[in-house]
PDB file of C-alpha atoms in Angstrom:
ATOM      1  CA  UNK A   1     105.885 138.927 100.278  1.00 77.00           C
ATOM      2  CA  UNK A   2     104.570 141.922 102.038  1.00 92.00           C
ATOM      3  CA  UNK A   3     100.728 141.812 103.077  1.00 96.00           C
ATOM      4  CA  UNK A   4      99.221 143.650 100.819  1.00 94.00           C
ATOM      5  CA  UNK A   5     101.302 141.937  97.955  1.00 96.00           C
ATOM      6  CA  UNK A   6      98.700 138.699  98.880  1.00 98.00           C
ATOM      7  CA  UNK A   7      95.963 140.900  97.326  1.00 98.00           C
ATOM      8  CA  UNK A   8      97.396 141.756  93.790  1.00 98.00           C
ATOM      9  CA  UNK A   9      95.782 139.803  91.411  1.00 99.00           C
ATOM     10  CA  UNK A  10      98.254 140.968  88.042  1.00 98.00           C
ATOM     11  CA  UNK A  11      98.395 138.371  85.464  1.00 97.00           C
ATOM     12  CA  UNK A  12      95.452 136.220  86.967  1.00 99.00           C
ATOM     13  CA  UNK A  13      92.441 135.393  84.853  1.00 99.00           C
ATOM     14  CA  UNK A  14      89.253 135.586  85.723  1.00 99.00           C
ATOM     15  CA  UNK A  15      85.489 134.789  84.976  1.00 99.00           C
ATOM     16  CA  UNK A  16      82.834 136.369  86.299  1.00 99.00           C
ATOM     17  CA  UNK A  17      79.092 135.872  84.971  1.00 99.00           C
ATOM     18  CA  UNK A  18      76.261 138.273  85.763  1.00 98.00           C
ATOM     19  CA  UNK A  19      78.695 141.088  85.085  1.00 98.00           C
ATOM     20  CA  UNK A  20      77.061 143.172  83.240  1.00 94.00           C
ATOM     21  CA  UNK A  21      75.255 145.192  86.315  1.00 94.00           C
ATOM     22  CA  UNK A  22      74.563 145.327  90.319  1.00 95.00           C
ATOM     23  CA  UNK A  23      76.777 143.405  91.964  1.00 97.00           C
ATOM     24  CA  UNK A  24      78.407 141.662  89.521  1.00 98.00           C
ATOM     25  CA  UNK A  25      79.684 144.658  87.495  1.00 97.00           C
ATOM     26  CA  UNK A  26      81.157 145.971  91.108  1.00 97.00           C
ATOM     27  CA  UNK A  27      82.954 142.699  91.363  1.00 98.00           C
ATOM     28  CA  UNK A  28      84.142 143.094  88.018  1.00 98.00           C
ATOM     29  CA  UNK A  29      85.627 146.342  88.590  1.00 98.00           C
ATOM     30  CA  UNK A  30      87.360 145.354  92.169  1.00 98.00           C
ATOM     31  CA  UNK A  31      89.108 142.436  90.556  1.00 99.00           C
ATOM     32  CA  UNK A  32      90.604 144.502  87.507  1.00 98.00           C
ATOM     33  CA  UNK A  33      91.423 146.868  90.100  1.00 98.00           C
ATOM     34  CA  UNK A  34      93.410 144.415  91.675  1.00 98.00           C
ATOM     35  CA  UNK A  35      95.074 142.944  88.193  1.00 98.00           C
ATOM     36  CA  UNK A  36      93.095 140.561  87.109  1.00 98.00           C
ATOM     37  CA  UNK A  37      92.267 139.975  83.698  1.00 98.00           C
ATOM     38  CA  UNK A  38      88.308 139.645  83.571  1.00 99.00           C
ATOM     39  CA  UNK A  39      86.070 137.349  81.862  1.00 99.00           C
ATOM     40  CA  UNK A  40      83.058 139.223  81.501  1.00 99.00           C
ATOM     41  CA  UNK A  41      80.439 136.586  81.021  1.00 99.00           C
ATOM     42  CA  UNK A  42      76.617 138.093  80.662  1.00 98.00           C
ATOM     43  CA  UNK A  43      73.496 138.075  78.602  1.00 96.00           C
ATOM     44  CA  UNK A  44      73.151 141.743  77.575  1.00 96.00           C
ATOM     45  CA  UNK A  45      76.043 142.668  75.407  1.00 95.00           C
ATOM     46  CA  UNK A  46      75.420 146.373  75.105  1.00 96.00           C
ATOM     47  CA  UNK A  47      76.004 146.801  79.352  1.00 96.00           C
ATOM     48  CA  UNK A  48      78.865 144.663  78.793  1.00 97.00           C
ATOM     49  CA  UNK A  49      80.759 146.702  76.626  1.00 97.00           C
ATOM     50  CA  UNK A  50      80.058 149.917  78.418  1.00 97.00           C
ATOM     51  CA  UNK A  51      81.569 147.725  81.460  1.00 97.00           C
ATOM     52  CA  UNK A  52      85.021 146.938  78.571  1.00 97.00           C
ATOM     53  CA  UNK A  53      85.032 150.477  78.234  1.00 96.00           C
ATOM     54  CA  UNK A  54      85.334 151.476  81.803  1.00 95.00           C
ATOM     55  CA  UNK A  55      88.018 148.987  82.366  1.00 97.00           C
ATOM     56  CA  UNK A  56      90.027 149.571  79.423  1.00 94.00           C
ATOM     57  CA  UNK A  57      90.087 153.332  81.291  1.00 92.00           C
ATOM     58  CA  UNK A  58      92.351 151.233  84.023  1.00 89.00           C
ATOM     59  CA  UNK A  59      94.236 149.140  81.670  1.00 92.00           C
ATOM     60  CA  UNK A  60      92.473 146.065  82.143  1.00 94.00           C
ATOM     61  CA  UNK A  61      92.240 143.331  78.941  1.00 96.00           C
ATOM     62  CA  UNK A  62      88.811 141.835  78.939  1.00 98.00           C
ATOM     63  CA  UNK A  63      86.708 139.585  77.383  1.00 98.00           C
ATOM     64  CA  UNK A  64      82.981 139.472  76.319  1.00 98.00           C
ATOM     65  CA  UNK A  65      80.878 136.654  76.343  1.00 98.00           C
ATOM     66  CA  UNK A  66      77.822 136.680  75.654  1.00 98.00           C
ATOM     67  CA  UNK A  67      76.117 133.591  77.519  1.00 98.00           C
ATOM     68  CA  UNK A  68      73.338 132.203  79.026  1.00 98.00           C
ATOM     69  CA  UNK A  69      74.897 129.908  82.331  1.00 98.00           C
ATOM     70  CA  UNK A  70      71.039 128.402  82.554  1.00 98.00           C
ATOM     71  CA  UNK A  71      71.702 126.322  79.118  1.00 98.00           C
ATOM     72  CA  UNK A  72      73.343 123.496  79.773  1.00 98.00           C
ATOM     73  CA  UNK A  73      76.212 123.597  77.101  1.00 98.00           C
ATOM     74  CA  UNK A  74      76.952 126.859  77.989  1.00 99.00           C
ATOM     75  CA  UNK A  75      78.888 126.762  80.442  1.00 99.00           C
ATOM     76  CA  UNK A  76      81.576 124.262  78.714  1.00 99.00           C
ATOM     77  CA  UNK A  77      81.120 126.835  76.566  1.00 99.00           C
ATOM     78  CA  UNK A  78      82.243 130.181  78.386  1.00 99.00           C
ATOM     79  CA  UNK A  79      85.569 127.336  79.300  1.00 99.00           C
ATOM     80  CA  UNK A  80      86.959 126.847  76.174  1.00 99.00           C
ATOM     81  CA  UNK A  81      86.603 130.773  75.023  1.00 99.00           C
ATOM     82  CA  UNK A  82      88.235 132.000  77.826  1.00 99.00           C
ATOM     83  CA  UNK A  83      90.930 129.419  77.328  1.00 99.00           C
ATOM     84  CA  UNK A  84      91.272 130.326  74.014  1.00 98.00           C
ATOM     85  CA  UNK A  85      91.826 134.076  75.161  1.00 98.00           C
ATOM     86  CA  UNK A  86      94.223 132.987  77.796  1.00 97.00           C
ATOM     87  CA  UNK A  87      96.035 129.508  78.550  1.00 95.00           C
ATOM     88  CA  UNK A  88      94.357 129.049  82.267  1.00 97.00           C
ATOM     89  CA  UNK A  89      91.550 129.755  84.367  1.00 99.00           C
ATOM     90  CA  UNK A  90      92.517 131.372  87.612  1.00 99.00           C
ATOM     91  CA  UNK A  91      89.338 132.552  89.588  1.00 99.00           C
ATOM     92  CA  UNK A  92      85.645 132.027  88.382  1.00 99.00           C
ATOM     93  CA  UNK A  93      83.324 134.225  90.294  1.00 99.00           C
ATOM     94  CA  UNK A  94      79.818 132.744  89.858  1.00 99.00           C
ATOM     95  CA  UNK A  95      77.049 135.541  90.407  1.00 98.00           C
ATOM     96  CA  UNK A  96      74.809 134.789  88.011  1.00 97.00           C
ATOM     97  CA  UNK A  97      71.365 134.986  89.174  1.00 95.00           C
ATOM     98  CA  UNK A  98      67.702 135.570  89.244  1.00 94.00           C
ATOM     99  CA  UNK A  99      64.597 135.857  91.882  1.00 92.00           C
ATOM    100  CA  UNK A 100      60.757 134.604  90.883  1.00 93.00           C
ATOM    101  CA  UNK A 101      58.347 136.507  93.802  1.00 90.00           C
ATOM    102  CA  UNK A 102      55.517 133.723  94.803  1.00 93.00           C
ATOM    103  CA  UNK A 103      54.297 131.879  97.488  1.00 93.00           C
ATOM    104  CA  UNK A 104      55.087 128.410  97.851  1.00 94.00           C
ATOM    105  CA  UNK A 105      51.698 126.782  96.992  1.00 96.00           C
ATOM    106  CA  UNK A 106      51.396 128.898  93.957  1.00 96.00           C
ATOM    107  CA  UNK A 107      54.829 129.082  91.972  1.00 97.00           C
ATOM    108  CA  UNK A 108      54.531 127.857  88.523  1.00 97.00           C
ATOM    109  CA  UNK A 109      56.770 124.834  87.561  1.00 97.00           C
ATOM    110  CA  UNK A 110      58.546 126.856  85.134  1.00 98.00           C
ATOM    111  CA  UNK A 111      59.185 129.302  87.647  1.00 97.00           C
ATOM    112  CA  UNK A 112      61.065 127.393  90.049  1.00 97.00           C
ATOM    113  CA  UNK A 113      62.777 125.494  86.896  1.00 98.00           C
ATOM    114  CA  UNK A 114      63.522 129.145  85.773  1.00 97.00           C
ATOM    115  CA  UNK A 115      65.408 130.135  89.018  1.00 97.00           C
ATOM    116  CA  UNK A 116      67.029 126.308  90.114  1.00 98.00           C
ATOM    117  CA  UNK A 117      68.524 125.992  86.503  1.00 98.00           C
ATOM    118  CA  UNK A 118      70.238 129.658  86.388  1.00 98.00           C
ATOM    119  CA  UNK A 119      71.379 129.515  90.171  1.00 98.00           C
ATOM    120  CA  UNK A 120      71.691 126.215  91.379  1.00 98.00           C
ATOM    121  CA  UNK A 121      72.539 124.131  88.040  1.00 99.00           C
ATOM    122  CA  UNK A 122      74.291 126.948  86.424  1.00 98.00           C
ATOM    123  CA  UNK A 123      76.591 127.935  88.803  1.00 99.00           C
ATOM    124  CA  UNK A 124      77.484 124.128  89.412  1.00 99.00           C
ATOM    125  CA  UNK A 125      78.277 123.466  85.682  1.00 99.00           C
ATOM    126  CA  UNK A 126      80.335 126.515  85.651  1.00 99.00           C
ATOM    127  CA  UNK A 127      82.264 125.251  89.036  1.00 99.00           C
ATOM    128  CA  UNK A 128      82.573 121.827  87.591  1.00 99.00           C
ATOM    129  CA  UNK A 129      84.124 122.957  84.594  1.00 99.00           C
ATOM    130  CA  UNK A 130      86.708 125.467  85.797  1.00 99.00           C
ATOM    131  CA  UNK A 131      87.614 122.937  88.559  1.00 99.00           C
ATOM    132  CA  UNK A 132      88.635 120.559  85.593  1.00 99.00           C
ATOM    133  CA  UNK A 133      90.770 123.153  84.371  1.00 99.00           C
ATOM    134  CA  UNK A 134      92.236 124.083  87.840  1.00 99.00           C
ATOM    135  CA  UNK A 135      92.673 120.720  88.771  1.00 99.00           C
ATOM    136  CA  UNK A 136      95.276 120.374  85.625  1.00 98.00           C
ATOM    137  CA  UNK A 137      96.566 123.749  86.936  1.00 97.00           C
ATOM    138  CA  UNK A 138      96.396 122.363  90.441  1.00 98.00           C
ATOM    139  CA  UNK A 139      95.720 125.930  91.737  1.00 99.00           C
ATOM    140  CA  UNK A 140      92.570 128.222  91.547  1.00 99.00           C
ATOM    141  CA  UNK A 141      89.639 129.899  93.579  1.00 99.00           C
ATOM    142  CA  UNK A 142      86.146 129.035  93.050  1.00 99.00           C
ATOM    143  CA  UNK A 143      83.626 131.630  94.255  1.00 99.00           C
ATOM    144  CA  UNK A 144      79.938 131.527  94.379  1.00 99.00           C
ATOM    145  CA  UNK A 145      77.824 133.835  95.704  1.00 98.00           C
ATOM    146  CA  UNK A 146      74.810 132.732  97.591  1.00 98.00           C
ATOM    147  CA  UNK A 147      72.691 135.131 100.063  1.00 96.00           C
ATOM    148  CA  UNK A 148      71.217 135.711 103.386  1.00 94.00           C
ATOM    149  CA  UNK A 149      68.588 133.173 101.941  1.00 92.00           C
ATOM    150  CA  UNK A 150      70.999 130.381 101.944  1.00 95.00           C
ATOM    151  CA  UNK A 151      70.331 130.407 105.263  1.00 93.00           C
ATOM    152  CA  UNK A 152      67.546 132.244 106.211  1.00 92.00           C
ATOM    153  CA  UNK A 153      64.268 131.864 105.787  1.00 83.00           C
ATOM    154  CA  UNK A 154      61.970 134.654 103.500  1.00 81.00           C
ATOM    155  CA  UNK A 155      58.623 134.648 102.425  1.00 84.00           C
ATOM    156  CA  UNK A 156      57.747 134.587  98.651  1.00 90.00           C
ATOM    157  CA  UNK A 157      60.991 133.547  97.377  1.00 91.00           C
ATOM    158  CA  UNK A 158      61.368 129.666  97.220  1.00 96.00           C
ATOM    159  CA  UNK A 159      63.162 128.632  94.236  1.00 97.00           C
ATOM    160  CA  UNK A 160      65.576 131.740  95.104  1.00 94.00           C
ATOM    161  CA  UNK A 161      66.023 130.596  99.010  1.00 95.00           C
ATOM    162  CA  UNK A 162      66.448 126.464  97.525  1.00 96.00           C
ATOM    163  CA  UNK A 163      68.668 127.618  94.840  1.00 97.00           C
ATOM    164  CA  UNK A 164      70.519 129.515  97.386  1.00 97.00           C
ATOM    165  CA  UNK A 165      70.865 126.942  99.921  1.00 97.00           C
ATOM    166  CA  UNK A 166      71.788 124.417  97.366  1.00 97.00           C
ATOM    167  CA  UNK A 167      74.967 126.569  95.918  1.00 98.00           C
ATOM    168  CA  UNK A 168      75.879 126.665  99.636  1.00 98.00           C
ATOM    169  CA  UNK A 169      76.431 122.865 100.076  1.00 98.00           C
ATOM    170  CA  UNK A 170      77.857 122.721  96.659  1.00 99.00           C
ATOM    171  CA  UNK A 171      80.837 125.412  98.040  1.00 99.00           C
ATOM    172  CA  UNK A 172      81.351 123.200 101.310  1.00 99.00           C
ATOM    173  CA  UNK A 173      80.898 119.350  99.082  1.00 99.00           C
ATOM    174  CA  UNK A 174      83.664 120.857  96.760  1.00 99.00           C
ATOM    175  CA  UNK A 175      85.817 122.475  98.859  1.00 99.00           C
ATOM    176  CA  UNK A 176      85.967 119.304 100.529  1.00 99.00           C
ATOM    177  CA  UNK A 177      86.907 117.280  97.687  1.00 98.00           C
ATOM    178  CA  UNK A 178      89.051 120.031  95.683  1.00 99.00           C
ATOM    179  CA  UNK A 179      91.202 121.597  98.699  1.00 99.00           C
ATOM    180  CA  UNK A 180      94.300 118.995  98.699  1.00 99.00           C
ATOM    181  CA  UNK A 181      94.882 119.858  95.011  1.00 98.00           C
ATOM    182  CA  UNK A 182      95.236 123.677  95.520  1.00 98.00           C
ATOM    183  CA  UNK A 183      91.795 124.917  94.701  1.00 99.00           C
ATOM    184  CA  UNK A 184      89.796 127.073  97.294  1.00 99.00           C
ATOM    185  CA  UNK A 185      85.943 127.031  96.632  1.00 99.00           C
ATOM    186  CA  UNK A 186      83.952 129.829  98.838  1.00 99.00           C
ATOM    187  CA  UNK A 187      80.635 131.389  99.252  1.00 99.00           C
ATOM    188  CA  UNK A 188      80.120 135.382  99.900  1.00 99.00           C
ATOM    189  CA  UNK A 189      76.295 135.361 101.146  1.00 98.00           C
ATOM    190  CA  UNK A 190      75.401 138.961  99.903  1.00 97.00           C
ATOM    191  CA  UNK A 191      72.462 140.479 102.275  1.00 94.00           C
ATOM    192  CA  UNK A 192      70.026 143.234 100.881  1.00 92.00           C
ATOM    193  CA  UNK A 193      71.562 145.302  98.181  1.00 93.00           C
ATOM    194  CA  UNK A 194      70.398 148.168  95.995  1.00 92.00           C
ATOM    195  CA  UNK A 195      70.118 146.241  93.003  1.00 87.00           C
ATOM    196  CA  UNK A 196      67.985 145.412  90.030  1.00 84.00           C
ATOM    197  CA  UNK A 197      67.087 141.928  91.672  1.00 79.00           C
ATOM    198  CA  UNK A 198      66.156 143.718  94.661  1.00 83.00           C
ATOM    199  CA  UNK A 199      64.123 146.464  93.022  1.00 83.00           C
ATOM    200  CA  UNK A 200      60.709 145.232  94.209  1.00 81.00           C
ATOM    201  CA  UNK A 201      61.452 145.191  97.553  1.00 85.00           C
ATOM    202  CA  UNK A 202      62.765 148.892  96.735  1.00 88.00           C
ATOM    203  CA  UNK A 203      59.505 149.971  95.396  1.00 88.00           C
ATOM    204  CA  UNK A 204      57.831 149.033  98.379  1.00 85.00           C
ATOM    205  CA  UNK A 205      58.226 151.741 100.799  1.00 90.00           C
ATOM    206  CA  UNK A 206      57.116 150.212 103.952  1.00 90.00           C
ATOM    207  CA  UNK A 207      59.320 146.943 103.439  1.00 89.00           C
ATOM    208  CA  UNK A 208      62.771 149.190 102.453  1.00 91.00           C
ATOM    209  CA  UNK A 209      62.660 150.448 105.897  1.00 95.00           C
ATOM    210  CA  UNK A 210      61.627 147.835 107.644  1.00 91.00           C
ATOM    211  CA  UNK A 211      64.536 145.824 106.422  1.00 89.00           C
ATOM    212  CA  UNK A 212      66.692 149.093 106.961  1.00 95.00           C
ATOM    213  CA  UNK A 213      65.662 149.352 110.441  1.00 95.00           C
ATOM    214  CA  UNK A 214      66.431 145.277 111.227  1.00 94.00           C
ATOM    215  CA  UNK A 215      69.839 145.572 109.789  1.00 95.00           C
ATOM    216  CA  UNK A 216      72.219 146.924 112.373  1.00 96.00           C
ATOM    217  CA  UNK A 217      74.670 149.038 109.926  1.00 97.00           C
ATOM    218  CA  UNK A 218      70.899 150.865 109.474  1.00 96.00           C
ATOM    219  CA  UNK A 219      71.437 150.646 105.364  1.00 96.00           C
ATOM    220  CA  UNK A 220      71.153 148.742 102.665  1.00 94.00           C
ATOM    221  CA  UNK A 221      74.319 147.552 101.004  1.00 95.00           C
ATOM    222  CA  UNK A 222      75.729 149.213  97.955  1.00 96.00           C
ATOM    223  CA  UNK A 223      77.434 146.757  95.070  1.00 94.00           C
ATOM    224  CA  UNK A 224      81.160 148.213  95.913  1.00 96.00           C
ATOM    225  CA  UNK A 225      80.509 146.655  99.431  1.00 97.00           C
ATOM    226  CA  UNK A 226      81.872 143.472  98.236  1.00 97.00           C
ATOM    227  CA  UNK A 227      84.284 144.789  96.601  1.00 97.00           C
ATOM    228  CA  UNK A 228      86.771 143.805  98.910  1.00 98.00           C
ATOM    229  CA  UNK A 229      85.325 140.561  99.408  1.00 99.00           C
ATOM    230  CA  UNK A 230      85.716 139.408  96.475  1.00 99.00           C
ATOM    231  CA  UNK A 231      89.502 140.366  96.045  1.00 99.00           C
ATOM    232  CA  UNK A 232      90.320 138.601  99.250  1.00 99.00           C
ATOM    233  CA  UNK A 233      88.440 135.374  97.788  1.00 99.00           C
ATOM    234  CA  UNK A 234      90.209 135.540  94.960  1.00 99.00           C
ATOM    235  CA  UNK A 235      93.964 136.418  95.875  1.00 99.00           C
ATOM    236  CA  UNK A 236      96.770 134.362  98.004  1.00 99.00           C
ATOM    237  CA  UNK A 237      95.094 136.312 101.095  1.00 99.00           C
ATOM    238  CA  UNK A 238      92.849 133.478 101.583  1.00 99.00           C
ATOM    239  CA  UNK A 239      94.621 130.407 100.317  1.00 99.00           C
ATOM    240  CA  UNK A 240      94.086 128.780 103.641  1.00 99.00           C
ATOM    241  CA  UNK A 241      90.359 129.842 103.620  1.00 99.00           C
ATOM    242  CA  UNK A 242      88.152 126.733 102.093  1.00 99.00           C
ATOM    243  CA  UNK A 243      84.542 125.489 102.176  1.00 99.00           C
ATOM    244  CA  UNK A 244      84.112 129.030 104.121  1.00 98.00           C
ATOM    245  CA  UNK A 245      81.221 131.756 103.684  1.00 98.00           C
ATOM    246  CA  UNK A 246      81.599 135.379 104.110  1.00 98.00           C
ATOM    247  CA  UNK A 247      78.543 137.102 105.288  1.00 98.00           C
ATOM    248  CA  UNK A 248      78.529 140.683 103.729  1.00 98.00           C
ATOM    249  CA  UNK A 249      74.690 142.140 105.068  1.00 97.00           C
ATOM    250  CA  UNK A 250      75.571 144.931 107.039  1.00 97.00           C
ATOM    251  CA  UNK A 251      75.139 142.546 110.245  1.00 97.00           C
ATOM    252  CA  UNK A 252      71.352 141.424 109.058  1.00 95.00           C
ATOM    253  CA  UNK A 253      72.003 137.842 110.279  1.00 95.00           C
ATOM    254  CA  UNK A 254      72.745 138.115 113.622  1.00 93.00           C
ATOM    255  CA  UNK A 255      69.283 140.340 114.281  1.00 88.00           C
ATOM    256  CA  UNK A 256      67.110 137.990 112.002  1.00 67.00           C
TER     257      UNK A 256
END
């Protein structure tokens, strides 16, 4: 197998949730680029079938699914669809996610409920489930994407930064437990991205470039910069790579 044979991803299956836009339509994209077929999990319909459109323009097969990951029987859910469509699960990409801005003495209840059960407990019921199908498989690739605020801290975003954190020790706790029976769990920490999440930072002049100026690439990232991240996670490339995070921010870390 030549080198860049590790990357091709034809006849794989994938799930990906929070596909619909940003980042997670960009992932999307890079893994039916690469072969895959693609899962599209996400709660507006209508951006997910422009998304089946574009694809079908590459000769990808897809599949909509319109879901909500924070609901608990979701998730068990999106499973049996997809293995319905297809007979196994090959790569779940779990992006899936959403930011309340407030200080920590005055976030609502709901709030932080809001963003824990969508990015911490979602994203762990989807991992638990596809694990149960790649353990049977006893291959697969488990991705979760955190952010520079699974390790950093940032002002105004609590539940985000907890929820963050947490999907981090859920990567390393089952990539310790899942990596003797062929299943790589990993965790691409995303830094600041032109996005819909990010869009209030966006609006705020002063606070754009400030960030701008303390990352060292001097941009923001664009959603096709994990584009290649993703494929890597997700092909034999990494198959020795487990419990591991990829930091994709442009160098923003190291100057924090």
């Amino acid at each position: 197998m030549g080198v860049l044979d590790l990357f091709n991803l034809t006849g794989k299956v994938a799930i990906i949730t929070g596909a619909s836009r940003g980042l997670g339509r960009s992932m999307a994209c890079a893994l039916a680029e690469a072969g895959a077929y693609v899962a599209l999990v996400g709660r507006d319909l209508s951006a997910l079938k422009i998304l089946e459109a574009d694809l079908a323009n590459i000769g990808t097969e897809t599949l909509l699914i319109s879901a909500d990951v924070s609901k608990k029987k979701e998730p068990q859910r999106i499973i049996n669809e997809v293995l319905s469509w297809r007979s196994n699960i090959d790569i779940l990409v779990n992006n899936a996610g959403t930011v309340v801005r407030s200080s920590a003495v005055n976030i609502s209840e709901d709030d932080w409920e809001k963003v824990i059960e969508l990015n911490l407990n979602g994203a762990f019921r989807m991992a638990q489930a596809a694990a149960r199908v790649m353990l049977n498989q006893r291959s697969g690739k488990i991705i979760n994407i955190g952010s520079v605020n699974s390790v950093l801290g940032a002002r105004e975003v609590i539940s985000y930064a907890a929820s963050k954190g947490g999907i981090l020790q859920v990567t390393r706790a089952m990539a310790s437990e899942l990596a003797a029976k062929g299943i790589q769990v990993n965790c691409i920490l995303p830094g600041y991205f032109e996005t819909d999440l990010t869009k209030g930072i966006q609006d705020d002049e002063a606070r754009y470039e400030m960030i701008r100026r303390r990352t060292p690439a001097g941009r923001w990232g664009k959603p096709d910069d994990l584009a290649g991240a993703v494929v890597y996670l997700a092909s034999a490339a990494s198959d020795y790579v487990t419990g591991s995070t990829l930091t994709v921010d442009g160098g923003f870390i190291i100057s924090a």
